[in-house]
């Protein structure tokens, strides 16, 4: 069935009428309704029409934010396609006006659901993703600066423009500040072990400055099309940040974060908790692909994992202490009971992750 927004988008796209019969809705994320357009020539396309309501709230139209988001995806895809990995859409474009916003990109297949992947398939896909991310991280980003990416009216740039060494020291200091805040709370955790370990990790970490790379902050399974032959990565949320830190983030997401968030309203429908074993295999494969079995690199990657658990613990603690939670937080993290339970999970994981580093 063709609805009004779809008809308007098709008109703007200027696709011939016969194609109209071959449009199917294939997905819906928090921000877009997603349609597949089958074409006789030139390959199938995906049309993502921006929703007016997200997270239960009417979204205001901010041109700069839209340009920032879509130009960032474009740059990420472009950089990805400069490597031999055939992993991101080759074509990507977007359109915006107050009444209608959409993107149009290459269709990347539908892939397998996590629960239908065998453990060896999961591992192999993870390995390929690890190799891809390593390659991505090694490329010099087209965008200058560090941090969140913003559109300055002419081009994209990182919102922090400082000397790299200073950024690196601040990054390390941040973990110590977080650690300090957590140790003054009454949280039940093996305090001495955590403090000693984190201090030790940061002392070493300072001596191995990481490289500022174009990293992806949204590697959830909804944004990866799992397919042994050609796994694809879509809907990136890029930022400029340190390479190994974000390799650690991928592992953290698949080993801990995503299963731990599966009861939050935003993620409930995906039942990630049931797929924690296969996600863990994907993470194992990722580590192999990223580190190529180099033992020291593997160890440093695991240390980044611990640091992510530390940050997550801190975020949960802080959120729990807010008087009222905004709708977006309630959707993404759940209510205070859920946050409290997940905080306990974080603390247990923090202690556990210390053990496998010894
Ligand atoms: N290029 C593509 N090729 C194939 N399938 C796609 C493509 N883009 C999106 N999809 C499908 O549509 C679903 C939702 O798309 P997408 O993640 O872009 O939506 P979103 O609203 O931006 O998501 P989010 O909630 O993560 O912000 C995906 O999980 C995927 O199944
Ligand atoms: Mg998505």
Short mmCIF file of C-alpha atoms in Angstrom, two decimals, residues 24-150:
data_model
loop_
_atom_site.label_atom_id
_atom_site.label_comp_id
_atom_site.label_asym_id
_atom_site.label_seq_id
_atom_site.Cartn_x
_atom_site.Cartn_y
_atom_site.Cartn_z
CA UNK A 24 7.79 -2.97 0.10
CA UNK A 25 8.25 -1.84 3.66
CA UNK A 26 11.22 -3.74 5.04
CA UNK A 27 11.88 -2.18 8.37
CA UNK A 28 11.37 0.49 10.92
CA UNK A 29 13.97 1.89 13.30
CA UNK A 30 13.52 4.61 15.88
CA UNK A 31 13.96 7.35 13.27
CA UNK A 32 12.95 6.02 9.85
CA UNK A 33 10.33 3.99 8.02
CA UNK A 34 12.32 1.87 5.61
CA UNK A 35 11.22 0.73 2.13
CA UNK A 36 12.85 -1.38 -0.53
CA UNK A 37 12.49 -0.21 -4.14
CA UNK A 38 13.06 -2.99 -6.66
CA UNK A 39 14.38 -1.81 -9.99
CA UNK A 40 14.80 -3.56 -13.33
CA UNK A 41 18.20 -1.94 -13.81
CA UNK A 42 20.87 -0.46 -11.62
CA UNK A 43 20.22 -2.53 -8.48
CA UNK A 44 17.62 -2.23 -5.74
CA UNK A 45 17.41 0.80 -3.49
CA UNK A 46 16.40 1.54 0.09
CA UNK A 47 14.30 4.58 0.87
CA UNK A 48 14.39 5.70 4.53
CA UNK A 49 11.67 8.24 5.25
CA UNK A 50 12.24 10.16 8.45
CA UNK A 51 9.49 9.79 11.04
CA UNK A 52 7.91 12.93 12.45
CA UNK A 53 7.58 11.22 15.85
CA UNK A 54 10.46 9.45 17.56
CA UNK A 55 10.71 8.20 21.12
CA UNK A 56 7.09 9.26 21.65
CA UNK A 57 7.87 12.89 20.86
CA UNK A 58 7.26 15.14 17.87
CA UNK A 59 10.71 15.91 16.45
CA UNK A 60 11.48 19.50 15.50
CA UNK A 61 12.95 20.18 12.08
CA UNK A 62 16.61 21.23 12.41
CA UNK A 63 18.33 21.47 9.06
CA UNK A 64 21.87 21.52 10.51
CA UNK A 65 21.21 18.33 12.50
CA UNK A 66 19.88 16.54 9.43
CA UNK A 67 22.84 17.62 7.29
CA UNK A 68 25.22 16.58 10.07
CA UNK A 69 23.64 13.14 10.38
CA UNK A 70 23.38 12.34 6.70
CA UNK A 71 26.70 13.89 5.62
CA UNK A 72 28.38 11.85 8.37
CA UNK A 73 26.86 8.64 6.99
CA UNK A 74 27.95 9.63 3.51
CA UNK A 75 31.56 10.19 4.64
CA UNK A 76 31.57 6.93 6.60
CA UNK A 77 30.28 4.95 3.61
CA UNK A 78 32.77 6.72 1.33
CA UNK A 79 35.71 5.84 3.57
CA UNK A 80 34.46 2.25 3.92
CA UNK A 81 34.24 1.91 0.17
CA UNK A 82 37.85 2.98 -0.25
CA UNK A 83 38.82 -0.40 1.19
CA UNK A 84 38.48 -3.81 -0.39
CA UNK A 85 35.66 -4.76 1.97
CA UNK A 86 32.38 -4.66 0.14
CA UNK A 87 30.52 -3.82 3.29
CA UNK A 88 28.68 -0.48 3.02
CA UNK A 89 26.22 0.89 0.44
CA UNK A 90 27.99 2.25 -2.63
CA UNK A 91 25.27 4.78 -3.25
CA UNK A 92 23.86 7.18 -0.64
CA UNK A 93 22.00 10.45 -0.97
CA UNK A 94 19.41 12.42 0.96
CA UNK A 95 16.69 15.00 0.60
CA UNK A 96 15.28 17.45 3.14
CA UNK A 97 12.52 19.99 3.38
CA UNK A 98 10.28 20.73 6.34
CA UNK A 99 7.45 18.40 5.27
CA UNK A 100 9.59 15.51 4.01
CA UNK A 101 13.03 14.14 4.82
CA UNK A 102 14.47 10.93 3.39
CA UNK A 103 17.62 9.08 2.42
CA UNK A 104 18.14 6.80 -0.54
CA UNK A 105 20.86 4.17 -0.69
CA UNK A 106 21.88 0.81 -2.16
CA UNK A 107 19.93 -2.20 -0.88
CA UNK A 108 22.32 -4.53 0.95
CA UNK A 109 20.20 -7.70 1.24
CA UNK A 110 18.23 -9.01 4.19
CA UNK A 111 20.71 -11.29 5.95
CA UNK A 112 20.04 -13.87 8.63
CA UNK A 113 18.50 -13.31 12.02
CA UNK A 114 20.96 -13.78 14.89
CA UNK A 115 19.18 -16.89 16.17
CA UNK A 116 19.67 -18.67 12.83
CA UNK A 117 23.45 -18.13 12.71
CA UNK A 118 25.59 -21.12 13.64
CA UNK A 119 28.42 -20.43 16.05
CA UNK A 120 31.01 -20.92 13.32
CA UNK A 121 29.13 -18.51 11.04
CA UNK A 122 28.92 -15.98 13.88
CA UNK A 123 32.66 -16.26 14.48
CA UNK A 124 33.51 -15.91 10.78
CA UNK A 125 31.25 -12.86 10.39
CA UNK A 126 32.78 -11.31 13.52
CA UNK A 127 36.25 -11.92 12.11
CA UNK A 128 35.37 -10.19 8.88
CA UNK A 129 33.93 -7.25 10.80
CA UNK A 130 37.11 -7.09 12.91
CA UNK A 131 39.26 -6.94 9.78
CA UNK A 132 37.00 -4.27 8.32
CA UNK A 133 37.09 -2.09 11.44
CA UNK A 134 40.88 -2.40 11.65
CA UNK A 135 41.12 -1.23 8.06
CA UNK A 136 38.68 1.65 8.70
CA UNK A 137 40.62 2.75 11.78
CA UNK A 138 43.89 2.80 9.87
CA UNK A 139 42.64 5.27 7.29
CA UNK A 140 43.27 8.97 7.88
CA UNK A 141 39.79 10.52 8.35
CA UNK A 142 38.63 13.07 5.80
CA UNK A 143 37.19 15.11 8.69
CA UNK A 144 39.48 17.14 10.96
CA UNK A 145 39.30 17.36 14.75
CA UNK A 146 37.96 15.08 17.44
CA UNK A 147 34.67 14.13 19.07
CA UNK A 148 31.13 14.65 17.85
CA UNK A 149 30.90 15.46 14.18
CA UNK A 150 29.16 18.72 13.27
#
